[in-house]
Amino acid sequence: MEYLPAPAAPAQGHILCCQCGVPIPPNPANMCVGCLRAQVDITEGIPKQGTVHFCKQCERYLQPPGTWIHCALESRELLALCLKKIKASLSKVRLIDAGFIWTEPHSKRLKLKLTVQKEVINGAVLQQVFVVEYVVQSQMCEDCHRIEAKDFWKAVVQVRQKTLHKKTFYYLEQLILKHRLHQNTLRIKEIHDGLDFYYSSKQHAQKMVDFLQSTVPSRSKSSQRLISHDIHSNVYNYKSTFSVEIVPICKDNVVCLSPRLAQSLGNMSQICVCIRVTSTIHLIDPRTLQIAEIDGNTYWRHPFHSLFHPKQLEEFLIMDINRVQEKKKGAGAGARSNKHTLAEAWVRKTSELDTDHQYFCCTHLGHILNPGDLVLGFDLANCNLNDEFANKMNPQHIPDVVLIKKSYDRCKRQRRRNWRLKELERDREGTDTDDERQYQDFLEDLEEDETIRKNVNIYRNADIPVESDTDDDGAPRISLAEMLEDLHISQDATGGEGAEMLT
């Protein structure tokens, strides 16, 4: 008779699985993990596949019901968005861990690895790991639909300036870029005397109007037109128009103030030079260095105009110049400029070098002018001033020449300019061929005026090497410390190589 060996006794502290007889540590279900998983699936009812909508134009994901948000690939924001889609199904289990599984960037797939726990038979807690796969589908958001349509707008801001030079507009463009006021625009259209900004809501347009009134001297008007009316729900659909008019004065303009305004500014001379336009008009008296600021409200109460067109600037040669000690202030005189030096100069037109005719004038540019320098200015002695206030002035109080700025070699300045500015993307219609010259004038103003540069983002141009100052001709330049490094993002804002996946 053969005796079969007796089955091995369970190890100390172990029991046999009630299904397969494998020794296991005691648990409330008396079953091993394999048998327990075979009988109970705690992920039942949780969807293993889903869909995520992505707008390729603005690179945002749809968060139901109607919110579009920016999310980088494998970010916490995108993980939260995916989990919200199965939040109701996860209410019956306990979520322990969640994370992304790497997928090919161009596959348009997102995979989540989830770890959940749930109490099963007789209080036993079962933990399980599973994968949820999402398909990224392209869908254009409403904002991008409106941008593509171009004609779908509810508000427009029409910015106008009745001048022949666009220096103020170039400065305003840089302010808009710096403060990102152009992000909500549907379309920007350029016409010969201004810009039109189109918006999808009246609130965005009003925000732009408030910004313009705080940065440049201007005045605004608004109107609205009824497009449609739903009599059942009492809903009105309007299109709003905001008209913003900027004062018609630019930098380097020679102006003639009214006697009343000149007196209120500290008994200034009526003939002044505009040295800067920011939120106010900055004027200087070239004969006394007295300065004044005129805001938009003051200008519209006492309007004045430029006496000359920028193309009427003439080139003069400094024959002799003498710095003048500070003159004694008169009664009620205002503040004087500390950045300028008063000087008396004898000048001759470069077009009249074959003659002996010279002009005497007072200038505020004594700190940068020397005998032999070239300077740009306006000839008041040989012109017809068609101005209401200038025609009533005593001829003895009108200077023969007003010097505006020192003249440098423009070609050389352009060649060594190792910085650049960004521009607004806009539709150009009816632009003038003179725009390039005016833009170069604005760039030169930035180099010469440190106050204006503080409000503008200037980017370094790596294509032009930095030159030494050994052959410097004295022309103003912008230091490297004032330049920003332009950020070029070669990868998509969705993170990593996600650009390939979502195009």
Short mmCIF file of C-alpha atoms in Angstrom, two decimals, residues 92-362:
data_model
loop_
_atom_site.label_atom_id
_atom_site.label_comp_id
_atom_site.label_asym_id
_atom_site.label_seq_id
_atom_site.Cartn_x
_atom_site.Cartn_y
_atom_site.Cartn_z
CA LYS A 92 -17.82 55.60 -6.06
CA VAL A 93 -14.08 54.95 -5.60
CA ARG A 94 -11.22 56.68 -3.85
CA LEU A 95 -8.66 58.26 -6.18
CA ILE A 96 -5.15 57.61 -4.87
CA ASP A 97 -2.89 58.79 -7.70
CA ALA A 98 -3.16 60.26 -11.20
CA GLY A 99 -0.57 61.12 -13.82
CA PHE A 100 0.13 61.30 -17.54
CA ILE A 101 1.64 58.51 -19.65
CA TRP A 102 3.92 59.85 -22.39
CA THR A 103 2.46 59.65 -25.90
CA GLU A 104 3.78 60.64 -29.30
CA PRO A 105 3.37 64.41 -29.74
CA HIS A 106 1.64 64.03 -33.12
CA SER A 107 -0.71 61.23 -32.03
CA LYS A 108 -3.41 63.59 -30.66
CA ARG A 109 -3.80 61.27 -27.68
CA LEU A 110 -3.65 61.93 -23.94
CA LYS A 111 -3.28 58.95 -21.56
CA LEU A 112 -3.95 59.11 -17.83
CA LYS A 113 -2.75 56.48 -15.38
CA LEU A 114 -5.14 56.35 -12.42
CA THR A 115 -4.86 54.43 -9.12
CA VAL A 116 -8.13 53.89 -7.22
CA GLN A 117 -9.25 52.02 -4.09
CA LYS A 118 -12.62 50.62 -3.07
CA GLU A 119 -14.03 48.56 -0.24
CA VAL A 120 -15.32 45.23 -1.54
CA ILE A 121 -16.44 41.91 0.05
CA ASN A 122 -16.62 41.94 3.85
CA GLY A 123 -14.75 45.24 4.16
CA ALA A 124 -11.67 44.24 2.16
CA VAL A 125 -10.03 47.22 0.37
CA LEU A 126 -8.98 46.56 -3.23
CA GLN A 127 -6.54 48.83 -5.12
CA GLN A 128 -6.42 48.88 -8.91
CA VAL A 129 -4.46 50.73 -11.62
CA PHE A 130 -5.98 51.48 -15.02
CA VAL A 131 -5.50 53.82 -18.02
CA VAL A 132 -7.95 56.37 -19.47
CA GLU A 133 -7.27 57.55 -23.02
CA TYR A 134 -8.46 60.89 -24.40
CA VAL A 135 -8.61 61.86 -28.06
CA VAL A 136 -7.71 65.51 -28.79
CA GLN A 137 -10.19 66.88 -31.32
CA SER A 138 -9.85 70.26 -33.04
CA GLN A 139 -12.63 72.78 -32.50
CA MET A 140 -12.50 76.52 -33.14
CA CYS A 141 -13.59 78.61 -30.17
CA GLU A 142 -16.10 81.47 -30.47
CA ASP A 143 -13.43 84.16 -30.12
CA CYS A 144 -11.42 82.73 -33.00
CA HIS A 145 -14.60 82.41 -35.07
CA ARG A 146 -15.15 86.14 -34.65
CA ILE A 147 -11.56 86.93 -35.54
CA GLU A 148 -11.77 84.82 -38.69
CA ALA A 149 -15.05 86.43 -39.68
CA LYS A 150 -13.44 89.91 -39.36
CA ASP A 151 -16.80 91.60 -39.83
CA PHE A 152 -18.31 90.30 -36.63
CA TRP A 153 -17.69 93.14 -34.18
CA LYS A 154 -19.79 94.93 -31.60
CA ALA A 155 -17.59 97.92 -30.86
CA VAL A 156 -14.97 99.94 -32.72
CA VAL A 157 -12.52 102.54 -31.43
CA GLN A 158 -11.56 105.08 -34.10
CA VAL A 159 -8.33 106.87 -33.17
CA ARG A 160 -7.55 109.96 -35.23
CA GLN A 161 -4.90 112.69 -35.26
CA LYS A 162 -5.11 115.45 -37.86
CA THR A 163 -1.38 115.84 -38.45
CA LEU A 164 1.02 115.13 -41.31
CA HIS A 165 3.52 113.32 -39.05
CA LYS A 166 2.80 110.10 -37.16
CA LYS A 167 5.29 110.39 -34.30
CA THR A 168 2.55 110.33 -31.69
CA PHE A 169 0.98 107.26 -33.30
CA TYR A 170 4.30 105.40 -33.32
CA TYR A 171 4.73 106.19 -29.63
CA LEU A 172 1.14 105.12 -28.91
CA GLU A 173 1.69 101.85 -30.78
CA GLN A 174 4.61 100.98 -28.49
CA LEU A 175 2.54 101.75 -25.39
CA ILE A 176 -0.24 99.45 -26.61
CA LEU A 177 2.27 96.66 -27.21
CA LYS A 178 3.92 97.11 -23.83
CA HIS A 179 0.64 96.98 -21.92
CA ARG A 180 -0.84 94.25 -24.18
CA LEU A 181 -3.95 96.28 -24.97
CA HIS A 182 -4.15 94.70 -28.44
CA GLN A 183 -4.87 91.15 -27.26
CA ASN A 184 -8.66 91.51 -27.23
CA THR A 185 -8.91 93.12 -30.65
CA LEU A 186 -10.59 91.28 -33.50
CA ARG A 187 -8.94 93.42 -36.13
CA ILE A 188 -6.74 96.52 -36.40
CA LYS A 189 -7.14 98.63 -39.52
CA GLU A 190 -4.79 101.45 -40.47
CA ILE A 191 -5.96 104.40 -42.54
CA HIS A 192 -4.18 107.58 -43.59
CA ASP A 193 -4.90 109.58 -40.42
CA GLY A 194 -5.40 106.97 -37.71
CA LEU A 195 -6.23 103.44 -36.57
CA ASP A 196 -9.46 101.50 -36.08
CA PHE A 197 -9.64 98.86 -33.32
CA TYR A 198 -12.49 96.33 -33.57
CA TYR A 199 -13.77 94.46 -30.50
CA SER A 200 -16.27 91.74 -29.71
CA SER A 201 -17.61 93.56 -26.64
CA LYS A 202 -18.24 97.14 -25.62
CA GLN A 203 -16.29 96.64 -22.35
CA HIS A 204 -13.03 95.92 -24.19
CA ALA A 205 -13.51 99.01 -26.35
CA GLN A 206 -14.18 101.18 -23.30
CA LYS A 207 -11.00 99.86 -21.71
CA MET A 208 -9.00 100.95 -24.77
CA VAL A 209 -10.59 104.43 -24.70
CA ASP A 210 -9.70 104.84 -21.02
CA PHE A 211 -6.13 103.78 -21.77
CA LEU A 212 -5.80 106.28 -24.63
CA GLN A 213 -7.09 109.15 -22.54
CA SER A 214 -4.56 108.35 -19.80
CA THR A 215 -1.54 108.09 -22.12
CA VAL A 216 -1.99 110.80 -24.78
CA PRO A 217 -3.85 114.14 -24.65
CA SER A 218 -7.15 113.44 -26.39
CA ARG A 219 -10.92 113.71 -26.27
CA SER A 220 -13.55 111.10 -27.08
CA LYS A 221 -17.16 110.74 -28.20
CA SER A 222 -19.34 107.64 -28.34
CA SER A 223 -22.43 106.55 -30.25
CA GLN A 224 -24.34 103.35 -30.83
CA ARG A 225 -26.55 101.94 -33.56
CA LEU A 226 -29.36 99.44 -33.08
CA ILE A 227 -28.80 96.30 -35.15
CA SER A 228 -31.63 94.03 -34.01
CA HIS A 229 -34.26 93.69 -31.29
CA ASP A 230 -35.93 90.52 -30.02
CA ILE A 231 -39.41 91.58 -28.89
CA HIS A 232 -40.03 88.26 -27.11
CA SER A 233 -36.97 88.31 -24.84
CA ASN A 234 -36.52 92.11 -24.95
CA VAL A 235 -32.87 91.74 -26.04
CA TYR A 236 -31.23 94.59 -27.95
CA ASN A 237 -28.19 94.20 -30.19
CA TYR A 238 -26.12 97.37 -30.61
CA LYS A 239 -22.93 98.29 -32.41
CA SER A 240 -20.95 100.94 -30.52
CA THR A 241 -18.52 103.44 -31.99
CA PHE A 242 -15.95 105.36 -29.95
CA SER A 243 -14.20 108.29 -31.60
CA VAL A 244 -10.90 109.39 -30.02
CA GLU A 245 -9.19 112.53 -31.33
CA ILE A 246 -5.57 113.10 -30.34
CA VAL A 247 -4.29 116.65 -30.17
CA PRO A 248 -2.76 117.64 -33.55
CA ILE A 249 0.65 118.48 -32.06
CA CYS A 250 3.76 116.28 -32.44
CA LYS A 251 7.31 116.42 -31.15
CA ASP A 252 9.54 119.11 -32.76
CA ASN A 253 6.56 121.24 -33.80
CA VAL A 254 6.82 125.02 -33.49
CA VAL A 255 3.56 126.40 -32.11
CA CYS A 256 2.10 129.82 -31.40
CA LEU A 257 0.08 130.03 -28.19
CA SER A 258 -2.77 132.41 -27.59
CA PRO A 259 -1.84 135.42 -25.42
CA ARG A 260 -4.19 134.26 -22.68
CA LEU A 261 -2.74 130.74 -22.58
CA ALA A 262 0.88 132.00 -22.66
CA GLN A 263 0.16 134.30 -19.74
CA SER A 264 -1.47 131.51 -17.71
CA LEU A 265 1.63 129.35 -18.22
CA GLY A 266 3.91 131.86 -16.49
CA ASN A 267 4.21 134.63 -19.09
CA MET A 268 5.87 132.37 -21.66
CA SER A 269 6.66 133.52 -25.16
CA GLN A 270 3.92 132.72 -27.61
CA ILE A 271 6.41 131.00 -29.96
CA CYS A 272 7.37 127.68 -28.34
CA VAL A 273 8.80 124.33 -29.34
CA CYS A 274 7.13 121.01 -28.51
CA ILE A 275 9.89 118.79 -27.09
CA ARG A 276 7.74 115.80 -26.16
CA VAL A 277 4.17 114.45 -26.25
CA THR A 278 3.19 111.97 -23.52
CA SER A 279 0.01 112.27 -21.47
CA THR A 280 0.59 116.02 -21.81
CA ILE A 281 2.16 118.38 -24.36
CA HIS A 282 5.63 119.47 -23.18
CA LEU A 283 6.62 122.94 -24.42
CA ILE A 284 9.82 124.95 -24.05
CA ASP A 285 10.52 128.62 -24.71
CA PRO A 286 13.78 128.67 -26.73
CA ARG A 287 14.58 132.21 -25.51
CA THR A 288 14.26 131.62 -21.75
CA LEU A 289 14.23 127.79 -21.29
CA GLN A 290 10.88 128.13 -19.53
CA ILE A 291 8.89 124.89 -19.76
CA ALA A 292 5.21 124.08 -19.43
CA GLU A 293 2.89 121.10 -19.73
CA ILE A 294 -0.54 121.30 -21.35
CA ASP A 295 -3.06 118.53 -20.83
CA GLY A 296 -5.86 117.60 -23.18
CA ASN A 297 -8.58 119.62 -21.44
CA THR A 298 -6.46 122.78 -21.47
CA TYR A 299 -5.62 122.32 -25.14
CA TRP A 300 -9.24 121.94 -26.23
CA ARG A 301 -10.18 125.08 -24.28
CA HIS A 302 -7.31 127.07 -25.86
CA PRO A 303 -6.43 125.27 -29.10
CA PHE A 304 -3.34 126.10 -31.14
CA HIS A 305 -1.68 124.60 -34.21
CA SER A 306 1.74 123.86 -35.61
CA LEU A 307 3.23 126.68 -37.67
CA PHE A 308 5.26 124.47 -40.00
CA HIS A 309 5.13 121.14 -41.79
CA PRO A 310 7.99 118.73 -40.87
CA LYS A 311 9.16 118.80 -44.49
CA GLN A 312 9.81 122.54 -44.12
CA LEU A 313 12.76 121.88 -41.82
CA GLU A 314 15.90 123.52 -43.20
CA GLU A 315 19.52 122.77 -42.47
CA PHE A 316 21.64 125.47 -40.85
CA LEU A 317 25.37 125.72 -40.14
CA ILE A 318 26.47 127.02 -36.74
CA MET A 319 28.87 129.87 -37.40
CA ASP A 320 29.28 131.00 -33.79
CA ILE A 321 27.56 130.14 -30.51
CA ASN A 322 27.80 131.58 -27.00
CA ARG A 323 26.34 130.02 -23.87
CA VAL A 324 24.25 132.49 -21.91
CA GLN A 325 24.12 132.69 -18.15
CA GLU A 326 20.71 132.01 -16.67
CA LYS A 327 18.54 135.03 -17.09
CA LYS A 328 16.68 136.50 -14.18
CA LYS A 329 13.12 135.28 -14.00
CA GLY A 330 10.39 137.75 -14.65
CA ALA A 331 7.33 138.24 -12.52
CA GLY A 332 5.19 135.12 -12.42
CA ALA A 333 7.61 133.10 -14.55
CA GLY A 334 7.31 129.33 -14.46
CA ALA A 335 9.89 126.57 -14.10
CA ARG A 336 12.92 126.29 -16.36
CA SER A 337 14.48 123.22 -17.91
CA ASN A 338 17.59 121.74 -16.28
CA LYS A 339 18.34 119.48 -19.25
CA HIS A 340 18.86 122.30 -21.76
CA THR A 341 21.35 125.15 -22.02
CA LEU A 342 20.45 128.60 -23.26
CA ALA A 343 22.71 129.94 -26.01
CA GLU A 344 22.89 132.69 -28.62
CA ALA A 345 23.95 131.55 -32.08
CA TRP A 346 24.78 132.95 -35.50
CA VAL A 347 23.68 130.50 -38.18
CA ARG A 348 23.72 130.32 -41.96
CA LYS A 349 21.59 128.18 -44.28
CA THR A 350 23.55 125.43 -46.00
CA SER A 351 21.68 126.38 -49.16
CA GLU A 352 23.09 129.93 -48.88
CA LEU A 353 26.75 129.22 -48.10
CA ASP A 354 27.79 131.22 -51.14
CA THR A 355 26.29 134.33 -49.53
CA ASP A 356 27.16 136.29 -46.41
CA HIS A 357 23.64 136.29 -45.03
CA GLN A 358 23.49 135.08 -41.43
CA TYR A 359 20.71 134.77 -38.86
CA PHE A 360 20.83 135.44 -35.15
CA CYS A 361 18.72 133.36 -32.79
CA CYS A 362 18.39 132.10 -29.23
#
